[in-house]
PDB file of C-alpha atoms in Angstrom:
ATOM      1  CA  MET A   8     148.196 134.975  10.306  1.00 42.00           C
ATOM      2  CA  ASN A   9     146.932 132.449   8.679  1.00 41.00           C
ATOM      3  CA  LYS A  10     149.769 130.003   8.226  1.00 47.00           C
ATOM      4  CA  ASN A  11     148.019 128.205   4.936  1.00 42.00           C
ATOM      5  CA  LEU A  12     148.941 130.779   2.994  1.00 48.00           C
ATOM      6  CA  SER A  13     151.274 131.318   0.850  1.00 64.00           C
ATOM      7  CA  LYS A  14     154.979 132.262   1.569  1.00 85.00           C
ATOM      8  CA  LYS A  15     157.193 135.375   0.724  1.00 92.00           C
ATOM      9  CA  LEU A  16     160.510 137.076   1.437  1.00 96.00           C
ATOM     10  CA  PHE A  17     159.688 139.751   3.127  1.00 97.00           C
ATOM     11  CA  VAL A  18     163.170 142.988   3.038  1.00 97.00           C
ATOM     12  CA  ILE A  19     163.232 145.758   5.502  1.00 96.00           C
ATOM     13  CA  SER A  20     165.394 148.115   5.958  1.00 94.00           C
ATOM     14  CA  GLY A  21     165.506 151.071   7.580  1.00 91.00           C
ATOM     15  CA  SER A  22     167.952 154.421   8.634  1.00 83.00           C
ATOM     16  CA  SER A  23     170.394 154.127  11.405  1.00 78.00           C
ATOM     17  CA  GLY A  24     168.890 154.835  14.952  1.00 80.00           C
ATOM     18  CA  VAL A  25     165.187 154.622  13.603  1.00 87.00           C
ATOM     19  CA  GLY A  26     163.844 151.827  16.014  1.00 88.00           C
ATOM     20  CA  LYS A  27     163.770 149.580  13.170  1.00 91.00           C
ATOM     21  CA  GLY A  28     165.569 145.616  14.693  1.00 90.00           C
ATOM     22  CA  THR A  29     163.215 147.604  18.158  1.00 93.00           C
ATOM     23  CA  VAL A  30     160.171 147.209  15.573  1.00 95.00           C
ATOM     24  CA  LEU A  31     161.684 144.482  14.388  1.00 95.00           C
ATOM     25  CA  LYS A  32     161.854 142.303  17.243  1.00 94.00           C
ATOM     26  CA  GLY A  33     158.393 143.291  18.434  1.00 96.00           C
ATOM     27  CA  PHE A  34     157.194 141.528  15.746  1.00 97.00           C
ATOM     28  CA  LEU A  35     158.743 138.871  16.104  1.00 95.00           C
ATOM     29  CA  LYS A  36     157.862 138.583  19.643  1.00 96.00           C
ATOM     30  CA  LYS A  37     154.080 138.194  18.724  1.00 96.00           C
ATOM     31  CA  HIS A  38     155.007 135.881  15.772  1.00 94.00           C
ATOM     32  CA  PRO A  39     157.257 134.250  16.317  1.00 93.00           C
ATOM     33  CA  GLU A  40     156.090 131.642  13.097  1.00 91.00           C
ATOM     34  CA  PHE A  41     158.433 133.729  10.713  1.00 93.00           C
ATOM     35  CA  MET A  42     162.125 132.787  10.139  1.00 92.00           C
ATOM     36  CA  LEU A  43     164.096 135.820  10.834  1.00 93.00           C
ATOM     37  CA  SER A  44     167.351 135.173   7.501  1.00 95.00           C
ATOM     38  CA  ILE A  45     170.485 134.446   8.213  1.00 94.00           C
ATOM     39  CA  SER A  46     173.194 136.389   5.909  1.00 94.00           C
ATOM     40  CA  CYS A  47     176.939 134.742   5.218  1.00 97.00           C
ATOM     41  CA  THR A  48     180.026 137.706   5.902  1.00 96.00           C
ATOM     42  CA  THR A  49     183.713 137.178   5.830  1.00 97.00           C
ATOM     43  CA  ARG A  50     183.996 139.464   9.922  1.00 94.00           C
ATOM     44  CA  LYS A  51     185.078 136.972  11.621  1.00 94.00           C
ATOM     45  CA  PRO A  52     183.050 135.899  14.698  1.00 93.00           C
ATOM     46  CA  ARG A  53     182.229 137.457  17.365  1.00 92.00           C
ATOM     47  CA  VAL A  54     182.584 136.074  21.222  1.00 94.00           C
ATOM     48  CA  GLY A  55     179.465 133.797  21.493  1.00 94.00           C
ATOM     49  CA  GLU A  56     178.418 133.939  17.808  1.00 93.00           C
ATOM     50  CA  VAL A  57     177.129 130.815  16.560  1.00 94.00           C
ATOM     51  CA  ASP A  58     177.908 129.553  12.744  1.00 95.00           C
ATOM     52  CA  GLY A  59     174.437 129.119  11.255  1.00 93.00           C
ATOM     53  CA  VAL A  60     172.121 131.148  13.699  1.00 92.00           C
ATOM     54  CA  ASN A  61     173.850 134.390  13.722  1.00 92.00           C
ATOM     55  CA  TYR A  62     175.570 134.954  10.044  1.00 95.00           C
ATOM     56  CA  PHE A  63     176.454 131.696   8.170  1.00 96.00           C
ATOM     57  CA  PHE A  64     180.749 132.284   8.437  1.00 97.00           C
ATOM     58  CA  MET A  65     183.298 132.198   5.030  1.00 97.00           C
ATOM     59  CA  THR A  66     186.814 133.241   3.899  1.00 97.00           C
ATOM     60  CA  LYS A  67     187.242 136.420   1.352  1.00 97.00           C
ATOM     61  CA  ASP A  68     187.597 133.825  -0.855  1.00 97.00           C
ATOM     62  CA  GLU A  69     184.627 131.879  -0.150  1.00 97.00           C
ATOM     63  CA  PHE A  70     183.053 134.772  -0.945  1.00 97.00           C
ATOM     64  CA  GLN A  71     184.689 136.130  -4.012  1.00 97.00           C
ATOM     65  CA  THR A  72     183.188 132.414  -5.441  1.00 97.00           C
ATOM     66  CA  CYS A  73     179.663 132.478  -4.270  1.00 97.00           C
ATOM     67  CA  ILE A  74     179.810 136.016  -6.439  1.00 97.00           C
ATOM     68  CA  ASP A  75     181.623 134.798  -9.347  1.00 97.00           C
ATOM     69  CA  ASN A  76     179.160 132.560  -9.781  1.00 97.00           C
ATOM     70  CA  ASN A  77     175.726 134.521  -8.594  1.00 96.00           C
ATOM     71  CA  LYS A  78     174.679 132.556  -5.704  1.00 96.00           C
ATOM     72  CA  PHE A  79     173.807 135.762  -3.701  1.00 96.00           C
ATOM     73  CA  LEU A  80     170.423 137.526  -3.779  1.00 95.00           C
ATOM     74  CA  GLU A  81     172.430 141.125  -2.961  1.00 95.00           C
ATOM     75  CA  TRP A  82     175.818 141.419  -1.661  1.00 95.00           C
ATOM     76  CA  ALA A  83     177.780 144.479   0.130  1.00 91.00           C
ATOM     77  CA  GLU A  84     181.062 145.580   1.846  1.00 89.00           C
ATOM     78  CA  PHE A  85     181.622 146.926   4.134  1.00 83.00           C
ATOM     79  CA  ALA A  86     184.516 148.278   6.732  1.00 81.00           C
ATOM     80  CA  GLY A  87     186.015 145.529   4.918  1.00 89.00           C
ATOM     81  CA  ASN A  88     183.857 143.416   5.461  1.00 93.00           C
ATOM     82  CA  PHE A  89     181.419 141.037   2.948  1.00 95.00           C
ATOM     83  CA  TYR A  90     178.149 140.436   3.429  1.00 95.00           C
ATOM     84  CA  GLY A  91     175.315 139.041   1.857  1.00 96.00           C
ATOM     85  CA  THR A  92     171.912 136.430   1.294  1.00 96.00           C
ATOM     86  CA  LYS A  93     172.726 133.186  -0.448  1.00 96.00           C
ATOM     87  CA  LYS A  94     169.750 132.102  -3.499  1.00 95.00           C
ATOM     88  CA  LYS A  95     169.749 128.745  -2.327  1.00 95.00           C
ATOM     89  CA  TYR A  96     168.949 129.245   1.613  1.00 94.00           C
ATOM     90  CA  ILE A  97     166.171 132.083   0.186  1.00 95.00           C
ATOM     91  CA  GLN A  98     164.398 129.434  -1.616  1.00 93.00           C
ATOM     92  CA  LYS A  99     165.335 126.261   0.179  1.00 93.00           C
ATOM     93  CA  CYS A 100     162.880 128.284   3.511  1.00 92.00           C
ATOM     94  CA  LEU A 101     160.216 129.753   1.387  1.00 92.00           C
ATOM     95  CA  GLU A 102     160.470 125.459  -0.161  1.00 91.00           C
ATOM     96  CA  GLU A 103     159.806 124.216   3.566  1.00 91.00           C
ATOM     97  CA  GLY A 104     156.880 126.827   3.680  1.00 90.00           C
ATOM     98  CA  LYS A 105     157.799 129.134   5.352  1.00 90.00           C
ATOM     99  CA  ASP A 106     157.596 132.718   6.262  1.00 89.00           C
ATOM    100  CA  ILE A 107     161.650 134.736   5.895  1.00 95.00           C
ATOM    101  CA  ILE A 108     161.891 138.083   6.648  1.00 96.00           C
ATOM    102  CA  LEU A 109     164.996 139.650   5.443  1.00 96.00           C
ATOM    103  CA  GLU A 110     166.945 142.848   7.565  1.00 93.00           C
ATOM    104  CA  ILE A 111     169.394 144.476   5.243  1.00 92.00           C
ATOM    105  CA  GLU A 112     170.593 148.279   4.187  1.00 89.00           C
ATOM    106  CA  THR A 113     168.820 149.664   0.862  1.00 91.00           C
ATOM    107  CA  LYS A 114     170.573 149.368  -1.797  1.00 89.00           C
ATOM    108  CA  GLY A 115     170.508 145.023  -1.205  1.00 92.00           C
ATOM    109  CA  ALA A 116     167.149 145.690  -0.698  1.00 95.00           C
ATOM    110  CA  LEU A 117     166.626 146.470  -4.304  1.00 95.00           C
ATOM    111  CA  GLN A 118     169.401 143.969  -5.722  1.00 94.00           C
ATOM    112  CA  VAL A 119     166.219 141.285  -4.030  1.00 96.00           C
ATOM    113  CA  LYS A 120     163.645 143.251  -5.643  1.00 96.00           C
ATOM    114  CA  LYS A 121     165.368 142.828  -9.068  1.00 95.00           C
ATOM    115  CA  GLN A 122     166.273 139.397  -8.543  1.00 93.00           C
ATOM    116  CA  MET A 123     163.049 138.551  -7.202  1.00 95.00           C
ATOM    117  CA  PRO A 124     160.254 141.015  -7.605  1.00 95.00           C
ATOM    118  CA  GLU A 125     157.434 139.355  -6.317  1.00 93.00           C
ATOM    119  CA  SER A 126     159.583 139.957  -2.588  1.00 95.00           C
ATOM    120  CA  VAL A 127     157.847 143.051  -0.874  1.00 97.00           C
ATOM    121  CA  LEU A 128     160.232 145.888   0.730  1.00 98.00           C
ATOM    122  CA  ILE A 129     158.885 147.475   3.933  1.00 98.00           C
ATOM    123  CA  PHE A 130     161.110 150.738   5.330  1.00 97.00           C
ATOM    124  CA  ILE A 131     161.022 151.778   8.167  1.00 96.00           C
ATOM    125  CA  ALA A 132     161.249 155.367   8.840  1.00 92.00           C
ATOM    126  CA  PRO A 133     161.469 158.229  10.816  1.00 90.00           C
ATOM    127  CA  PRO A 134     158.791 160.347  11.322  1.00 89.00           C
ATOM    128  CA  SER A 135     160.887 163.804  10.280  1.00 87.00           C
ATOM    129  CA  ILE A 136     164.348 163.732   9.545  1.00 86.00           C
ATOM    130  CA  GLU A 137     164.591 166.259  13.344  1.00 88.00           C
ATOM    131  CA  ALA A 138     162.775 162.983  14.951  1.00 86.00           C
ATOM    132  CA  LEU A 139     166.301 161.249  14.111  1.00 84.00           C
ATOM    133  CA  GLU A 140     168.200 164.294  15.065  1.00 86.00           C
ATOM    134  CA  SER A 141     167.213 164.191  17.257  1.00 86.00           C
ATOM    135  CA  ARG A 142     167.539 159.442  17.972  1.00 82.00           C
ATOM    136  CA  LEU A 143     170.667 159.965  17.358  1.00 82.00           C
ATOM    137  CA  ARG A 144     171.787 162.936  20.121  1.00 85.00           C
ATOM    138  CA  GLY A 145     170.687 161.510  22.328  1.00 84.00           C
ATOM    139  CA  ARG A 146     172.378 158.594  22.546  1.00 80.00           C
ATOM    140  CA  HIS A 147     175.369 159.584  23.177  1.00 80.00           C
ATOM    141  CA  THR A 148     177.573 156.896  21.207  1.00 84.00           C
ATOM    142  CA  GLU A 149     178.746 158.930  18.041  1.00 82.00           C
ATOM    143  CA  ASP A 150     180.558 161.533  17.334  1.00 87.00           C
ATOM    144  CA  GLU A 151     179.455 165.879  15.789  1.00 89.00           C
ATOM    145  CA  GLU A 152     181.136 163.744  11.663  1.00 90.00           C
ATOM    146  CA  THR A 153     179.627 160.413  12.347  1.00 85.00           C
ATOM    147  CA  ILE A 154     175.953 162.390  13.204  1.00 86.00           C
ATOM    148  CA  GLN A 155     175.926 164.111  10.305  1.00 88.00           C
ATOM    149  CA  ARG A 156     177.314 161.072   7.830  1.00 86.00           C
ATOM    150  CA  ARG A 157     174.815 158.713   9.421  1.00 84.00           C
ATOM    151  CA  LEU A 158     172.380 162.024   8.631  1.00 87.00           C
ATOM    152  CA  HIS A 159     173.332 162.611   4.700  1.00 87.00           C
ATOM    153  CA  GLU A 160     173.056 158.467   4.522  1.00 87.00           C
ATOM    154  CA  VAL A 161     169.467 159.106   5.656  1.00 87.00           C
ATOM    155  CA  LYS A 162     167.859 161.697   2.957  1.00 87.00           C
ATOM    156  CA  GLU A 163     169.633 158.882   0.055  1.00 89.00           C
ATOM    157  CA  GLU A 164     168.214 156.703   2.112  1.00 90.00           C
ATOM    158  CA  LEU A 165     164.815 158.187   2.155  1.00 90.00           C
ATOM    159  CA  ARG A 166     165.413 158.864  -1.392  1.00 91.00           C
ATOM    160  CA  LEU A 167     165.776 154.833  -2.510  1.00 92.00           C
ATOM    161  CA  ALA A 168     163.389 154.177   0.252  1.00 92.00           C
ATOM    162  CA  GLN A 169     160.416 155.555  -2.535  1.00 94.00           C
ATOM    163  CA  GLN A 170     160.756 152.308  -4.437  1.00 95.00           C
ATOM    164  CA  TYR A 171     159.868 150.406  -2.085  1.00 97.00           C
ATOM    165  CA  ASP A 172     156.458 148.819  -1.683  1.00 97.00           C
ATOM    166  CA  TYR A 173     156.007 149.729   1.709  1.00 97.00           C
ATOM    167  CA  LYS A 174     156.864 152.686   4.658  1.00 96.00           C
ATOM    168  CA  VAL A 175     156.613 152.265   7.849  1.00 96.00           C
ATOM    169  CA  ILE A 176     156.444 155.799  10.017  1.00 94.00           C
ATOM    170  CA  ASN A 177     158.496 154.441  13.610  1.00 93.00           C
ATOM    171  CA  ASP A 178     157.010 157.859  15.692  1.00 92.00           C
ATOM    172  CA  ASN A 179     155.085 154.649  17.609  1.00 94.00           C
ATOM    173  CA  LEU A 180     156.520 151.637  18.520  1.00 94.00           C
ATOM    174  CA  GLU A 181     153.540 149.614  19.511  1.00 96.00           C
ATOM    175  CA  ASP A 182     151.932 151.654  15.987  1.00 97.00           C
ATOM    176  CA  ALA A 183     154.258 150.789  13.892  1.00 96.00           C
ATOM    177  CA  ILE A 184     154.605 146.675  14.557  1.00 97.00           C
ATOM    178  CA  THR A 185     150.429 146.631  13.890  1.00 97.00           C
ATOM    179  CA  GLN A 186     151.303 148.254  10.547  1.00 97.00           C
ATOM    180  CA  LEU A 187     154.149 146.014  10.398  1.00 97.00           C
ATOM    181  CA  GLU A 188     151.659 143.154  10.261  1.00 96.00           C
ATOM    182  CA  LYS A 189     148.596 144.634   8.940  1.00 96.00           C
ATOM    183  CA  ILE A 190     151.398 145.234   5.834  1.00 97.00           C
ATOM    184  CA  ILE A 191     152.289 141.355   5.693  1.00 95.00           C
ATOM    185  CA  SER A 192     148.938 140.413   6.528  1.00 93.00           C
ATOM    186  CA  GLY A 193     147.302 141.544   3.540  1.00 93.00           C
ATOM    187  CA  GLU A 194     150.180 140.923   1.723  1.00 92.00           C
ATOM    188  CA  GLN A 195     150.196 137.158   2.924  1.00 85.00           C
ATOM    189  CA  GLU A 196     146.409 137.145   1.776  1.00 83.00           C
ATOM    190  CA  LYS A 197     147.161 138.411  -1.822  1.00 81.00           C
ATOM    191  CA  CYS A 198     148.656 134.792  -2.586  1.00 63.00           C
TER     192      CYS A 198
END
């Protein structure tokens, strides 16, 4: 990929179990020049997590102050903790000439698109709902109620994904990585 082209923010989303993390990991392994964005969170660090590497850890008061002062491109609350992406952090990375990828859920991605219309939204989708259900069941990590809740969430995410710029079907890992490469390369060439 041409390193002299303008930098953009690429936002990657996908349903639980679709393999978006695996696709993204494969892409980043082939393109280490891309930077994965670091989000802010109010949750406590887990063992081995480092502030400024895994997340920017904040108190709820600090996070609320950022919300009140419109400092986030997007933010959301999950399981009693807040997560968000600071505008200033993304702008600084882009100004420093870094290609940046933000991996977030669909509602957050649409918040980003409102504030940064030039960002590129890419949704990693399953080949079918049935294939995704099979993957979720194959993990043997969730009970039936959780699987049904996730499948319901997937339908909502697929509806929201219609507002994305691109959709990559993860039916075959290498093909999905190649599709992602083509999309990003094509977007960079538009600059």
